[in-house]
Short mmCIF file of C-alpha atoms and ligand atoms in Angstrom, two decimals:
data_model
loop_
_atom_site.label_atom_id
_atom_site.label_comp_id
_atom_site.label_asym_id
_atom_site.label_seq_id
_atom_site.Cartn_x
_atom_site.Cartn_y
_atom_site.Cartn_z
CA UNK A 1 423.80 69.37 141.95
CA UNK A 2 419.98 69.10 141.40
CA UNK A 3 418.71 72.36 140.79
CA UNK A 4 415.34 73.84 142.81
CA UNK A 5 412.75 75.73 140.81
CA UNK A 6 409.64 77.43 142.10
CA UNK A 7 406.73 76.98 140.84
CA UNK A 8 402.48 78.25 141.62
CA UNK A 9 401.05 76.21 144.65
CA UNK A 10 397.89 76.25 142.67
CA UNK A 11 398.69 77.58 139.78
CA UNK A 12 395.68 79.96 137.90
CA UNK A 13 395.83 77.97 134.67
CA UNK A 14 394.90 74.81 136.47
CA UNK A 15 398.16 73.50 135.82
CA UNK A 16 397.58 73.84 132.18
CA UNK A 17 401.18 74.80 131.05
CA UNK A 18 400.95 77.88 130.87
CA UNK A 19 402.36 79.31 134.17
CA UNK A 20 406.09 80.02 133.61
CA UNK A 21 407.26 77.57 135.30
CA UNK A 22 406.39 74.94 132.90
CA UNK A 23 409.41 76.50 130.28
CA UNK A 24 412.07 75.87 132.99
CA UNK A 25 410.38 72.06 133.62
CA UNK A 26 410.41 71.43 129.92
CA UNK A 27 414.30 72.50 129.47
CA UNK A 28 415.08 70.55 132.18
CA UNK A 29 413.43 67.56 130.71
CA UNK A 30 414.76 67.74 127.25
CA UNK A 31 418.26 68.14 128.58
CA UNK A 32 417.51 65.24 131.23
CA UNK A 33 418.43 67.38 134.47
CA UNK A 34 416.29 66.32 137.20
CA UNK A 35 415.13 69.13 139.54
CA UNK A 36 413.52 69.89 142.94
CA UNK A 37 410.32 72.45 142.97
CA UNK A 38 409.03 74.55 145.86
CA UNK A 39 405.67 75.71 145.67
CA UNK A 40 404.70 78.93 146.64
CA UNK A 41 401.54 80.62 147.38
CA UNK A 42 400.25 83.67 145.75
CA UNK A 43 401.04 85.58 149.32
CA UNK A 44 404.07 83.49 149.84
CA UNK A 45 405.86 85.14 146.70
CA UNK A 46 405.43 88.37 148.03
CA UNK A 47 407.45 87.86 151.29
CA UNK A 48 410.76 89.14 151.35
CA UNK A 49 412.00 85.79 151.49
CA UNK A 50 411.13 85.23 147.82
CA UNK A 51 411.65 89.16 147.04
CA UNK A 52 415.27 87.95 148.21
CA UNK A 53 415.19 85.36 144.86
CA UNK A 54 412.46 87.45 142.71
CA UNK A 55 412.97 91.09 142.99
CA UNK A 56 409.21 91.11 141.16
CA UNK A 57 407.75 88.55 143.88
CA UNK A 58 406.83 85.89 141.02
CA UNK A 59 407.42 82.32 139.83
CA UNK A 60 409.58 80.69 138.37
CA UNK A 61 413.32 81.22 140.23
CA UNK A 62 415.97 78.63 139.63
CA UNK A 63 418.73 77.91 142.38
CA UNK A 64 421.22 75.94 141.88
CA UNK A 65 424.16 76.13 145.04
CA UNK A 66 424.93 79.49 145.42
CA UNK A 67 423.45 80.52 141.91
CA UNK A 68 419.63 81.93 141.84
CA UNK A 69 418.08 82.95 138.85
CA UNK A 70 414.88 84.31 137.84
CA UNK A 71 413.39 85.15 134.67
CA UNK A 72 412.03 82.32 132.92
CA UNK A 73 414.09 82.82 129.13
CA UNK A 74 416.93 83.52 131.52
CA UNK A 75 416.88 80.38 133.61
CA UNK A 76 415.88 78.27 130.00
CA UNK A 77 419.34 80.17 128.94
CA UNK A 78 421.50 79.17 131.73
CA UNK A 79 420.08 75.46 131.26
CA UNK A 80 420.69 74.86 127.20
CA UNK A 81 424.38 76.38 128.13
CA UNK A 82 425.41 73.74 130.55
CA UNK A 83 423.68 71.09 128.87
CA UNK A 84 424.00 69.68 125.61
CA UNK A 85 420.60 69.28 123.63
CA UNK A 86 419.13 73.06 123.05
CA UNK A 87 421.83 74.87 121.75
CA UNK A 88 423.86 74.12 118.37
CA UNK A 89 427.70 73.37 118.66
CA UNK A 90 428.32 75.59 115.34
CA UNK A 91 428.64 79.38 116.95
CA UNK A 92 426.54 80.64 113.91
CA UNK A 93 423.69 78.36 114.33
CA UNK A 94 423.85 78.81 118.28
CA UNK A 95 423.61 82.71 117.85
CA UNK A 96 420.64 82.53 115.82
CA UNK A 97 418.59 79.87 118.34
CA UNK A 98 419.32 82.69 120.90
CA UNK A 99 417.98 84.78 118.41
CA UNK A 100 414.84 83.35 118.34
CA UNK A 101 414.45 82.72 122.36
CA UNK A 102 414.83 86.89 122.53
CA UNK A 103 412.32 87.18 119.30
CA UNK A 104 409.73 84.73 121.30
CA UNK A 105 409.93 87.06 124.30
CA UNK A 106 410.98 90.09 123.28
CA UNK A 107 408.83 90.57 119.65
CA UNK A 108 405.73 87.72 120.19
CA UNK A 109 404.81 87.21 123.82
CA UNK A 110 403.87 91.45 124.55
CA UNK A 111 401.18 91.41 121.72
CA UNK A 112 399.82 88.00 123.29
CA UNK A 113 399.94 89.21 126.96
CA UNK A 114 398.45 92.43 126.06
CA UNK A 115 395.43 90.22 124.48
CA UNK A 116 395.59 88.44 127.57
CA UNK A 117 395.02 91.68 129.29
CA UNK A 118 392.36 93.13 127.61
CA UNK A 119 390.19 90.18 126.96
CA UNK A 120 390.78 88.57 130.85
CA UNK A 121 391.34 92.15 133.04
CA UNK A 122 390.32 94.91 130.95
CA UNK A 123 386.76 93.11 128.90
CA UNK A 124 384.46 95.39 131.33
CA UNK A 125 386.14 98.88 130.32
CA UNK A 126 383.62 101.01 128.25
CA UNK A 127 386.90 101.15 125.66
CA UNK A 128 386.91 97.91 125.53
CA UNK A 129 385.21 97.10 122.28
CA UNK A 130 386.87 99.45 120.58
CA UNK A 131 390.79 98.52 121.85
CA UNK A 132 390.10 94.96 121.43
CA UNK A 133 390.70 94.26 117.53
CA UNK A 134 393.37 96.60 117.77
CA UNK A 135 395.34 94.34 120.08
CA UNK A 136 394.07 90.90 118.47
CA UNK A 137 395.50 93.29 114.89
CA UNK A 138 398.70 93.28 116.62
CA UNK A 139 398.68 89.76 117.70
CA UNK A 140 397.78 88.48 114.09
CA UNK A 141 400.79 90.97 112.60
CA UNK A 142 403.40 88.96 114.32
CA UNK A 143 401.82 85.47 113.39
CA UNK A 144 401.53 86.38 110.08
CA UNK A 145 405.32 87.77 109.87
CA UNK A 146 406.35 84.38 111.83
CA UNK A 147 404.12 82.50 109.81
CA UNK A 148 405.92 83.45 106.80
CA UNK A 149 409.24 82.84 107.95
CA UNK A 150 408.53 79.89 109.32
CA UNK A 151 406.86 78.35 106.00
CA UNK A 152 406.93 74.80 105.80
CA UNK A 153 409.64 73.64 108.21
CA UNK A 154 409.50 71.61 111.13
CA UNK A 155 411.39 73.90 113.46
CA UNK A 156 412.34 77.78 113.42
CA UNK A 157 415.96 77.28 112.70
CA UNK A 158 417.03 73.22 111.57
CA UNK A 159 417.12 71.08 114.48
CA UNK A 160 414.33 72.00 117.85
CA UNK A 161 416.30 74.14 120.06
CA UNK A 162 416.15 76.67 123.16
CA UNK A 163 414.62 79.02 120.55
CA UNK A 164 411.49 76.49 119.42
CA UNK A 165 410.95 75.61 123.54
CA UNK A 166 410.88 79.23 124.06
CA UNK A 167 408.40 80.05 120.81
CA UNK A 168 406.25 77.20 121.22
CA UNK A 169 405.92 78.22 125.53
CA UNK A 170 404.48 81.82 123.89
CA UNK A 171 402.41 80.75 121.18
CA UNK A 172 400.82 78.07 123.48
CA UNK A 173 398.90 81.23 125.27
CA UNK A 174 396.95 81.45 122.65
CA UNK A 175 395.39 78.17 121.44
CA UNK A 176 392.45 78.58 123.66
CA UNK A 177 391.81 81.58 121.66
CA UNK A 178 391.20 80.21 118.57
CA UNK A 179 393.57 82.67 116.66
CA UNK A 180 395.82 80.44 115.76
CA UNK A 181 393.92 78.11 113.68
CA UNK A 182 394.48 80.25 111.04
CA UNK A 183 397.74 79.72 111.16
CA UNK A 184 398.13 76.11 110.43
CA UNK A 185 401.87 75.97 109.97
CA UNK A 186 402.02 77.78 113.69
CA UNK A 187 399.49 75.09 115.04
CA UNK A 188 401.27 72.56 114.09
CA UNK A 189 405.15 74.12 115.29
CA UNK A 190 402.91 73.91 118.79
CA UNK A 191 401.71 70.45 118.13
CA UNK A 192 405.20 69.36 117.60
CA UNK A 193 406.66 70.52 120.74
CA UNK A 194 403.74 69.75 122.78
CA UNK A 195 404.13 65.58 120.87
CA UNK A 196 407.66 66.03 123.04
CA UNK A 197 407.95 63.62 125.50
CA UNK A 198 409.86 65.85 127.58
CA UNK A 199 407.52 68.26 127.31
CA UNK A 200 404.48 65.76 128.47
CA UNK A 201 406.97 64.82 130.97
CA UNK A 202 407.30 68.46 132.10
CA UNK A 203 403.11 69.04 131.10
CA UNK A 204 402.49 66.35 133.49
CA UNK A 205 404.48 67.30 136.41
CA UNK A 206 402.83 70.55 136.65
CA UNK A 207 399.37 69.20 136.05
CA UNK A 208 399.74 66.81 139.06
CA UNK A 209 400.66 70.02 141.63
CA UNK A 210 397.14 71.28 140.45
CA UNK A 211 395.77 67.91 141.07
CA UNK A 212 397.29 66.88 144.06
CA UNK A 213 396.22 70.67 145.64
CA UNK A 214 393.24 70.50 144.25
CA UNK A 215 392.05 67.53 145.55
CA UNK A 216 393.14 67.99 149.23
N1 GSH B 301 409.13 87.84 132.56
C1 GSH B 301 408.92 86.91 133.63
C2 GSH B 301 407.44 86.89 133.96
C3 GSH B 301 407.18 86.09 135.21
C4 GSH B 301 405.69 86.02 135.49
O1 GSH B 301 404.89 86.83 135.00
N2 GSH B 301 405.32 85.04 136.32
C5 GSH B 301 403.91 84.88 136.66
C6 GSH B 301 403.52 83.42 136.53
S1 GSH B 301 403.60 82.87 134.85
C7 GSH B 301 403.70 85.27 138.10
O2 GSH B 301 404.50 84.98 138.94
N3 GSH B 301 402.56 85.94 138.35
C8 GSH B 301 402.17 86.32 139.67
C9 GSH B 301 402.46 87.76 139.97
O3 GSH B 301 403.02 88.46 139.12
O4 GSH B 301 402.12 88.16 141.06
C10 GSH B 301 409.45 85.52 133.26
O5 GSH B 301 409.47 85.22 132.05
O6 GSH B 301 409.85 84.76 134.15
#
């Protein structure tokens, strides 16, 4: 049964990859699932229609028959289950890619939204100047912890799995920002999942939803 994700009409980032969708597209791609996507407006995700799917009102859902999911690390979950491809066979090494798909959300992404926050919501504030490095401080904590554990490999855990899709979807927030160049090994963890051709594949089919809106 092809599976139906939802996705931003036109999408903030200019279908840059970094609306939420784009995790979901890229599991889907490495695992070879095609899919179906229904684009929503920003008012269209706050109907009840969509509050029916997304108790939040927000992108991305996943149905799939009488299955609907939201919550992106969820959905990416569900997928590397029923497919072969994210997840390791060996129950040990499977625990700890899970592992690191909670770490990515639960540990890295806050600090990076927060930034998000308080450079893209919060930079007219009086307190702004002063919160800022504190936040960016708590952002380069984690990179430098990951950093470290990460070292020199390729991938967080042997072979790319749910847990690199998921870490590489977080750290991508912030390569506009600069911060990350000064964490080459980190840069280049990115670089290697964006050099996926399933996630240009996924990259590509969002991008073209900005286009195609964009240019009507
Ligand atoms: N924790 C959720 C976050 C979902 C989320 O923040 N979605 C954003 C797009 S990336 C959204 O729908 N924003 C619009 C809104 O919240 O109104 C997930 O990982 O799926």
């Amino acid at each position: 049964m092809t599976p139906t994700i939802t996705a931003f009409e036109r999408s903030p980032d200019r279908g840059r990859g970094l609306a939420r969708d784009m995790r979901v597209r890229w599991a889907l791609e490495e695992v070879g699932q095609p899919y179906d996507v229904r684009l929503l407006s920003f008012s269209e995700m706050k109907e009840p229609a969509h509050r029916a799917l997304h108790p939040f009102g927000q992108i991305p859902t996943y149905e799939e028959g009488d299955l609907a999911l939201f919550e992106s690390g969820a959905i990416v979950f569900h997928i590397a289950e029923h497919h072969a491809g994210l997840l390791p066979i060996d129950a040990h090494a499977r625990a700890r890619a899970i592992t690191w798909m909670f770490a990515a959300l639960n540990t890295v992404e806050p600090p990076i939204l927060e930034l998000t926050t308080a450079r893209l919501l919060e930079g007219d504030r009086p307190w702004s100047k002063e919160r800022l490095p504190l936040v960016e401080g708590r952002v380069r904590d984690r990179l430098d912890q990951l950093s470290s554990r990460l070292g020199d490999a390729d991938w967080l855990d042997g072979p790319f799995s749910a847990g690199d899709l998921m870490m590489v979807s977080v750290l991508l927030r912030l390569k506009s920002s600069g911060i990350l160049n000064a964490y080459p090994n980190l840069a280049a963890h990115v670089a290697r999942g964006e050099a996926r051709p399933a996630y240009k594949r996924a990259f590509d089919a969002q991008l073209a939803v900005y286009t195609a809106v964009s240019t009507r």
